[in-house]
CSV table of C-alpha atoms in Angstrom, one decimal:
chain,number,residue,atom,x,y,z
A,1,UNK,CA,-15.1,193.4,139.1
A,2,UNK,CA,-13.2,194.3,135.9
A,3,UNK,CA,-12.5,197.9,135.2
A,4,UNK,CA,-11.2,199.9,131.9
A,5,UNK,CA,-7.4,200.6,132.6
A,6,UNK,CA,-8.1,203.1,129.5
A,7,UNK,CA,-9.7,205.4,132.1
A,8,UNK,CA,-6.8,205.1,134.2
A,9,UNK,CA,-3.8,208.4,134.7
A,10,UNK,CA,-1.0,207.1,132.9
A,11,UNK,CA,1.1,206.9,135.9
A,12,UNK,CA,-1.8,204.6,137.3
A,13,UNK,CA,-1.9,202.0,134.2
A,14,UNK,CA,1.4,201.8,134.9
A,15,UNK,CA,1.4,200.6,138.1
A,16,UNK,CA,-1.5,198.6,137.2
A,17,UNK,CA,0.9,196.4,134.7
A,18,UNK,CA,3.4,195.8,137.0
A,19,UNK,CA,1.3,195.1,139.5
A,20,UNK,CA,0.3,191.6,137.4
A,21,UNK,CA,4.2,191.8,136.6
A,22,UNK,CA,6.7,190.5,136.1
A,23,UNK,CA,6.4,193.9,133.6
A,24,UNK,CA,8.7,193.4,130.4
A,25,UNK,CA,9.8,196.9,129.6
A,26,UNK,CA,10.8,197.9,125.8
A,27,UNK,CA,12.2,200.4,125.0
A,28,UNK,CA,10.9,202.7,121.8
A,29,UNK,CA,13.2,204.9,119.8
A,30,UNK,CA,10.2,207.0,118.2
A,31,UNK,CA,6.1,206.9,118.1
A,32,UNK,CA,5.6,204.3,115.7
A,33,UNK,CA,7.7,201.6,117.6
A,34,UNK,CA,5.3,202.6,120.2
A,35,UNK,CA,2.6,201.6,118.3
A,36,UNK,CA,4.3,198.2,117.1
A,37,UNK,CA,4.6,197.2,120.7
A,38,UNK,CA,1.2,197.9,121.5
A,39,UNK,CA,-0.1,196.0,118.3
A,40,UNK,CA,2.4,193.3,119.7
A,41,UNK,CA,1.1,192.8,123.3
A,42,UNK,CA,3.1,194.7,125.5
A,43,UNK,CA,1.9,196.5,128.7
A,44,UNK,CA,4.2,199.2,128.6
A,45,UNK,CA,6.9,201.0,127.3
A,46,UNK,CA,10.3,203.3,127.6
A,47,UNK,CA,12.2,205.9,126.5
A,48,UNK,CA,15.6,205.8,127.0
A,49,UNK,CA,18.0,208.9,127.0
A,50,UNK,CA,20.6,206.5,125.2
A,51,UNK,CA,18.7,206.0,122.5
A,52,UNK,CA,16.9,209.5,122.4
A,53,UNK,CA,20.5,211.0,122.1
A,54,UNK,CA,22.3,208.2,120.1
A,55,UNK,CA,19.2,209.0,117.6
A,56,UNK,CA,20.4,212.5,118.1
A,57,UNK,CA,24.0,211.8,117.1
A,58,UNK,CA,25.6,212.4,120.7
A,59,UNK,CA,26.9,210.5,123.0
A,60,UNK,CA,24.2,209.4,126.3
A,61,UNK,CA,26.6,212.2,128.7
A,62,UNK,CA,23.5,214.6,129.3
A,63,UNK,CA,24.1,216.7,126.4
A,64,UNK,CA,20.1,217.0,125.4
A,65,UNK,CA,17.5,219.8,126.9
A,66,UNK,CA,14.6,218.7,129.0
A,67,UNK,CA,12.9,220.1,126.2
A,68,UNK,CA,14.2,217.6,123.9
A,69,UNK,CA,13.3,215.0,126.1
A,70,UNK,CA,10.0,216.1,126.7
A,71,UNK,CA,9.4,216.3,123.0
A,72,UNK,CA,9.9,212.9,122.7
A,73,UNK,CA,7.6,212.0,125.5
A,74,UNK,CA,4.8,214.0,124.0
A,75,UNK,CA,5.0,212.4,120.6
A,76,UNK,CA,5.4,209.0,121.9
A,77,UNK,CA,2.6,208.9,124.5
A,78,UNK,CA,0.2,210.7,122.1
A,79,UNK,CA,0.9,207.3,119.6
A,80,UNK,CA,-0.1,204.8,121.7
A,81,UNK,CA,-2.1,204.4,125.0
A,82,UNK,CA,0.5,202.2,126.9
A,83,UNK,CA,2.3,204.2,129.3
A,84,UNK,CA,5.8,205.5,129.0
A,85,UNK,CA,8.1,205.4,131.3
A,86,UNK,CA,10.7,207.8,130.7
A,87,UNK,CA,14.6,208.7,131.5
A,88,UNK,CA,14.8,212.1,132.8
A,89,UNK,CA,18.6,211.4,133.7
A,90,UNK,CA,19.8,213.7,136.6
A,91,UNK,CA,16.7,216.0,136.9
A,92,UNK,CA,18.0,218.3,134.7
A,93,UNK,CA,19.4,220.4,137.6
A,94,UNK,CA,18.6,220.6,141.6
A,95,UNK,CA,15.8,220.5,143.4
A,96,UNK,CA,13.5,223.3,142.2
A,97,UNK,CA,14.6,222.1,138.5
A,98,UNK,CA,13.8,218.8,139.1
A,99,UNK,CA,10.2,220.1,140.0
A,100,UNK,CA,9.5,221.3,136.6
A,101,UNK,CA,10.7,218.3,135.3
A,102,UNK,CA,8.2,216.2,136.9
A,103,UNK,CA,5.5,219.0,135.8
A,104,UNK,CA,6.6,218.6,132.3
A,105,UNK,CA,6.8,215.3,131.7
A,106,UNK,CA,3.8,215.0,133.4
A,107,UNK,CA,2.4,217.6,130.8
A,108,UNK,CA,3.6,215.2,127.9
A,109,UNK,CA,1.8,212.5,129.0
A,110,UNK,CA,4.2,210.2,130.7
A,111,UNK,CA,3.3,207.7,133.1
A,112,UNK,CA,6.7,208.6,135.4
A,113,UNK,CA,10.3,209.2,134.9
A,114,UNK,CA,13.5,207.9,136.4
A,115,UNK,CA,15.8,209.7,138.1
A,116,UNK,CA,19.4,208.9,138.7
A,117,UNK,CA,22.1,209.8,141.1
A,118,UNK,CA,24.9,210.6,138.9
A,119,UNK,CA,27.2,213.7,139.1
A,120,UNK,CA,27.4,215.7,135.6
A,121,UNK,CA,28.5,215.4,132.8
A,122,UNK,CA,27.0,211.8,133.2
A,123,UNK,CA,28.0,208.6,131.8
A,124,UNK,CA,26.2,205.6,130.7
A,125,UNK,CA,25.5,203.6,133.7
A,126,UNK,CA,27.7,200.2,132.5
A,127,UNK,CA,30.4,202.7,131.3
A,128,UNK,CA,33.5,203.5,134.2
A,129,UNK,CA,34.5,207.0,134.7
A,130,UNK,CA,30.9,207.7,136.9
A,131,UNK,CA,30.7,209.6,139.7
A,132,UNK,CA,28.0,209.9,142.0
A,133,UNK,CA,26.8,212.9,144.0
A,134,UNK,CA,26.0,212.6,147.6
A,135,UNK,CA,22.5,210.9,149.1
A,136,UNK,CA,21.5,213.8,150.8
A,137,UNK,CA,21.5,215.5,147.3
A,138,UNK,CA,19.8,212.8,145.3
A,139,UNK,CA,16.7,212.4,148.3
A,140,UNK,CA,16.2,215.8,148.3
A,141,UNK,CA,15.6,215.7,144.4
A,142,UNK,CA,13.3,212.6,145.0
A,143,UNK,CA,11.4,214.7,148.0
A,144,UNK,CA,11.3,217.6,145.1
A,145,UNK,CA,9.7,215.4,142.4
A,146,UNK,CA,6.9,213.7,144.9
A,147,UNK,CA,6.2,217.0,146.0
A,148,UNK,CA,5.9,218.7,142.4
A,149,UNK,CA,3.4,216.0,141.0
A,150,UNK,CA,-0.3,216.5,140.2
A,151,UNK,CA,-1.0,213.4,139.8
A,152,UNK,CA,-0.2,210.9,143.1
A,153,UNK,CA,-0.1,208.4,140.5
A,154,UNK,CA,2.7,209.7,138.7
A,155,UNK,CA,5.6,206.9,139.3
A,156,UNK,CA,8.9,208.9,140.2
A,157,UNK,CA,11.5,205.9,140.2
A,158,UNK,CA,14.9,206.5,141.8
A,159,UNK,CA,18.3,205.1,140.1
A,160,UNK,CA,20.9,204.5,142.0
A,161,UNK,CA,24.4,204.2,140.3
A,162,UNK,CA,26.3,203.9,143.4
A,163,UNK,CA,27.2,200.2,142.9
A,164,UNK,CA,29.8,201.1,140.3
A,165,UNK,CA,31.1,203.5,142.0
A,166,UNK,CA,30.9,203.0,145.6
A,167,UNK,CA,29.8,199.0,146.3
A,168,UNK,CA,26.8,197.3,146.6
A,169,UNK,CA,26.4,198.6,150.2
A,170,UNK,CA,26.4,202.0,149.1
A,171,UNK,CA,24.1,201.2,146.5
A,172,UNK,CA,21.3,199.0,148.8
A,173,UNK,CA,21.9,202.0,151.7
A,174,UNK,CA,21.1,204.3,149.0
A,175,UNK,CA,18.2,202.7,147.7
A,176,UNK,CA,16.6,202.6,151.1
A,177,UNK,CA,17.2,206.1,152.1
A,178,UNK,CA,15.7,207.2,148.6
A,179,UNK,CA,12.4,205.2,149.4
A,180,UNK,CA,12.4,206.7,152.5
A,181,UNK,CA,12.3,210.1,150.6
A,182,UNK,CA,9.2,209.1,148.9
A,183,UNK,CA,10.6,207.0,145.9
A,184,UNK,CA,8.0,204.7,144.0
A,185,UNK,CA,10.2,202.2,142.5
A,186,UNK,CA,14.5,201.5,143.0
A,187,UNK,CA,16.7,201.0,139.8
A,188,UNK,CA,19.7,199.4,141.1
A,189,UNK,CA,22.0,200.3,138.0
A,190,UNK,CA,24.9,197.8,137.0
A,191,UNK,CA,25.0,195.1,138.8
A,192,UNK,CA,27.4,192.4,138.1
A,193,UNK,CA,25.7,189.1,138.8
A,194,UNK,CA,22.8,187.2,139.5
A,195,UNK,CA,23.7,186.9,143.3
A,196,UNK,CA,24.2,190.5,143.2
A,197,UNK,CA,20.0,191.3,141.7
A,198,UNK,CA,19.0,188.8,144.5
A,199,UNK,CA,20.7,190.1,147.4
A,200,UNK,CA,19.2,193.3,146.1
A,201,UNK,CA,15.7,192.3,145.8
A,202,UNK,CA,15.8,190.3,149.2
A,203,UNK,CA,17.0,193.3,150.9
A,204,UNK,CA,14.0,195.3,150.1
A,205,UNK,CA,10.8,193.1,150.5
A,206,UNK,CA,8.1,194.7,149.1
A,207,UNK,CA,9.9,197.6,147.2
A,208,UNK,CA,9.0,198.0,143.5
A,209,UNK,CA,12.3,197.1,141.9
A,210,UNK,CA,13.6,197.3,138.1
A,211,UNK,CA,16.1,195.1,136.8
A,212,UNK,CA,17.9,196.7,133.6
A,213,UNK,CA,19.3,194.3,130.9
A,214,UNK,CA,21.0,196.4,128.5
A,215,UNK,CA,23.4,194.6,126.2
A,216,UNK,CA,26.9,194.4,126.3
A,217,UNK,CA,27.0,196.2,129.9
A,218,UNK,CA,27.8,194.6,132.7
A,219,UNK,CA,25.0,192.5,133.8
A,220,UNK,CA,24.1,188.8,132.8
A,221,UNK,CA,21.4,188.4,130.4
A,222,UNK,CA,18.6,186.8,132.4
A,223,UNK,CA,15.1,186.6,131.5
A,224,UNK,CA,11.7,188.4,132.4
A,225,UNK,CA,10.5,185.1,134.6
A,226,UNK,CA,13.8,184.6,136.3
A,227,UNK,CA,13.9,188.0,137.3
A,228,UNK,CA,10.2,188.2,138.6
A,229,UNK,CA,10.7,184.9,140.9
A,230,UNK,CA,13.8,187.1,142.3
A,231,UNK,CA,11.1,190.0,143.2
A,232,UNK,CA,11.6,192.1,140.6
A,233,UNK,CA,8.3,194.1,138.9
A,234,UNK,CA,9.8,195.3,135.8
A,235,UNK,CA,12.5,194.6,133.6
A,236,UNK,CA,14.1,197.2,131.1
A,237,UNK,CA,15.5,196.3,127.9
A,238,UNK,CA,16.1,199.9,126.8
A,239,UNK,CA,18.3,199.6,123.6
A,240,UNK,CA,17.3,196.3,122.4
A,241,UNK,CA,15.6,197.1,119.4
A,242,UNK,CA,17.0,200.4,118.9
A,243,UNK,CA,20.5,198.3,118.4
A,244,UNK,CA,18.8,195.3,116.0
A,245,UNK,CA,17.3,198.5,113.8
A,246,UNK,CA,20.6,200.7,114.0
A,247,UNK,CA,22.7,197.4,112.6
A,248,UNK,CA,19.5,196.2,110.1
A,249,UNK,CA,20.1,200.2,108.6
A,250,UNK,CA,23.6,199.8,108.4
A,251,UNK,CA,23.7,196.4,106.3
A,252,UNK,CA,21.3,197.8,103.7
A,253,UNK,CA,23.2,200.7,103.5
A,254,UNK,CA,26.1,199.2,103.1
A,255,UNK,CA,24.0,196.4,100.3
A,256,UNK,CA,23.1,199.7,98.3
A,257,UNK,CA,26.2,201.5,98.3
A,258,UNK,CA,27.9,197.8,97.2
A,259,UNK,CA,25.7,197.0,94.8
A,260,UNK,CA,23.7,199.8,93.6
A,261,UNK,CA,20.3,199.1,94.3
A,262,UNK,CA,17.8,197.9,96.9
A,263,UNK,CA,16.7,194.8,95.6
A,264,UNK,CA,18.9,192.6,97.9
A,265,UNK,CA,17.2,194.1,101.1
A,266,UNK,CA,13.9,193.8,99.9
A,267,UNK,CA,12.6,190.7,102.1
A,268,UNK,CA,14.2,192.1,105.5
A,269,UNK,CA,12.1,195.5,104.7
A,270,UNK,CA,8.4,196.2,106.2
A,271,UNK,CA,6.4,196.9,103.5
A,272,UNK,CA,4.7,199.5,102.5
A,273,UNK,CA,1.1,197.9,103.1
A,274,UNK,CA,2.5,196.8,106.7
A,275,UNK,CA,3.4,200.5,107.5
A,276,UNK,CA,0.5,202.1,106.5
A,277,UNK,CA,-1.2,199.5,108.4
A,278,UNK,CA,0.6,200.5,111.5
A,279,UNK,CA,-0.1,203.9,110.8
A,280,UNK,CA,-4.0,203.7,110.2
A,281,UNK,CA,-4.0,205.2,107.1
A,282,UNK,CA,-7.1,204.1,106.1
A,283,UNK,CA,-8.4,205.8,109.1
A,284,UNK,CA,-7.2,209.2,107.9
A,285,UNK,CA,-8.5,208.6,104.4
A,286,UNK,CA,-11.7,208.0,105.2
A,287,UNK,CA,-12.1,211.1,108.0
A,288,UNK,CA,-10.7,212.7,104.6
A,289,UNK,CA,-13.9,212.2,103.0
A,290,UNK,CA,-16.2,212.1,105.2
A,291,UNK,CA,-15.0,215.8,105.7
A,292,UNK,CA,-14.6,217.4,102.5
A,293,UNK,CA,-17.5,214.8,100.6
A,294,UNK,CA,-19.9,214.7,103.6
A,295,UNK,CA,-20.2,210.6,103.1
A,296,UNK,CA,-18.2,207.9,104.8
């Protein structure tokens, strides 16, 4: 029996795609590269503190609000009707704050956040120089968040950074005692080889498990069907296109100030007839007139 997943919570379409995973994750730097993925096929999609405060012009060390961040939830879920998975770094706080995260987020539209296990001010996970708080600290935030959802769909997903920091011991005790807490899903952060993401995976049968392949970090580059015959249900490539655009802006700025016009960049630019497209603007013009002429 085939159902609508359009009638579906967020959090439950989301759990829906990777259910039928392996789930490739992108992630989407603002609305309308939301809406390019959908158009393209993909199930679901992320956004990434890194690229929400790269965007922002500061470094990914937890300088942004939860406001901030929950901005950028509510714009990107209201542009497409995938769901969004978000980065809600540390919680924004302890326990109780890490309750009205979850409610806000889960105001904004998100399908479920991440939480990580890093002390403040953070780092990026494939950066050194992390430091982790205890794991009585980081399941009591994950015992917060269960309990401060509405929605029992709502995916709160654990990340642990402990590998880094501590081993991959620490890291696999860690990821157990945060299921144990109520955890949804397990983002082992960092790990350093492909015998390292299968020992992982094997070590929790069954767990929902995400697999993070961020460039230039410190994990091979393996792909979406290698990582699902490991065990894996999703895999996160949070910056990929957010880097390819960043270095595509910087060439043609470079082209115009060189050269003095635009002309060069022309064939590597969407057009304008391919944004509006993306945009439905010929949606909105014919509302327009239906509601100031009275005819479609």
């Amino acid at each position: 029996m085939s159902f609508d997943t359009n009638s579906l919570s967020p959090g439950a379409r989301l759990r829906a795609a990777w259910t039928s995973g392996p789930l490739t994750l992108p992630g989407v730097f603002n609305p309308l590269v939301a809406k390019m993925a959908e158009r393209l096929g993909f199930s679901a999609v992320y956004l990434s503190g890194g690229a929400l405060s790269a965007g922002s012009g500061v470094p990914d060390i937890g300088l942004l609000t939860l406001t901030e961040f929950a901005q950028a939830a509510q714009l990107t879920s209201q542009a497409t009707t995938l769901p969004l998975l978000c980065d809600a770094d540390t919680g924004f706080g302890e326990s109780f704050n890490v309750e009205r995260t979850v409610r806000i987020f889960e105001t904004a539209g998100a399908a479920g956040i991440h939480l990580e296990d890093q002390e403040m001010p953070k780092r990026c996970g494939h950066l050194s120089g992390k430091s982790v708080v205890s794991a009585e600290v980081m399941a009591a935030k994950i015992r917060a968040a269960v309990a401060a959802k509405r929605d029992k769909n709502f995916v709160i997903m654990a990340r642990t950074d402990a590998k880094a920091v501590n081993g991959f011991d620490d890291a696999l005790d860690r990821a157990k005692r945060y299921l144990d807490a109520g955890a949804d899903a397990i983002f082992p952060e960092a790990m350093e080889s492909r015998d390292e993401f299968e020992r992982f995976a094997k070590a929790l049968p069954g767990a929902i498990l995400l697999a993070n392949m961020t460039e230039f970090g410190k994990s091979p580059y393996l792909d979406v069907k290698t990582f699902g015959e490991m065990g894996y249900r999703l895999v996160l490539f949070p910056l990929t296109a957010f880097r390819v655009a960043m270095k595509a802006a910087e060439d043609a700025l470079r082209d115009l100030l060189q050269n003095g016009t635009q002309i060069g960049s022309l064939p590597k630019m969407q057009t304008r007839s391919e944004l509006y497209d993306f945009l439905g603007y010929t949606g909105y013009e014919a509302r327009d007139r239906v509601y100031f002429g009275g005819r479609q």
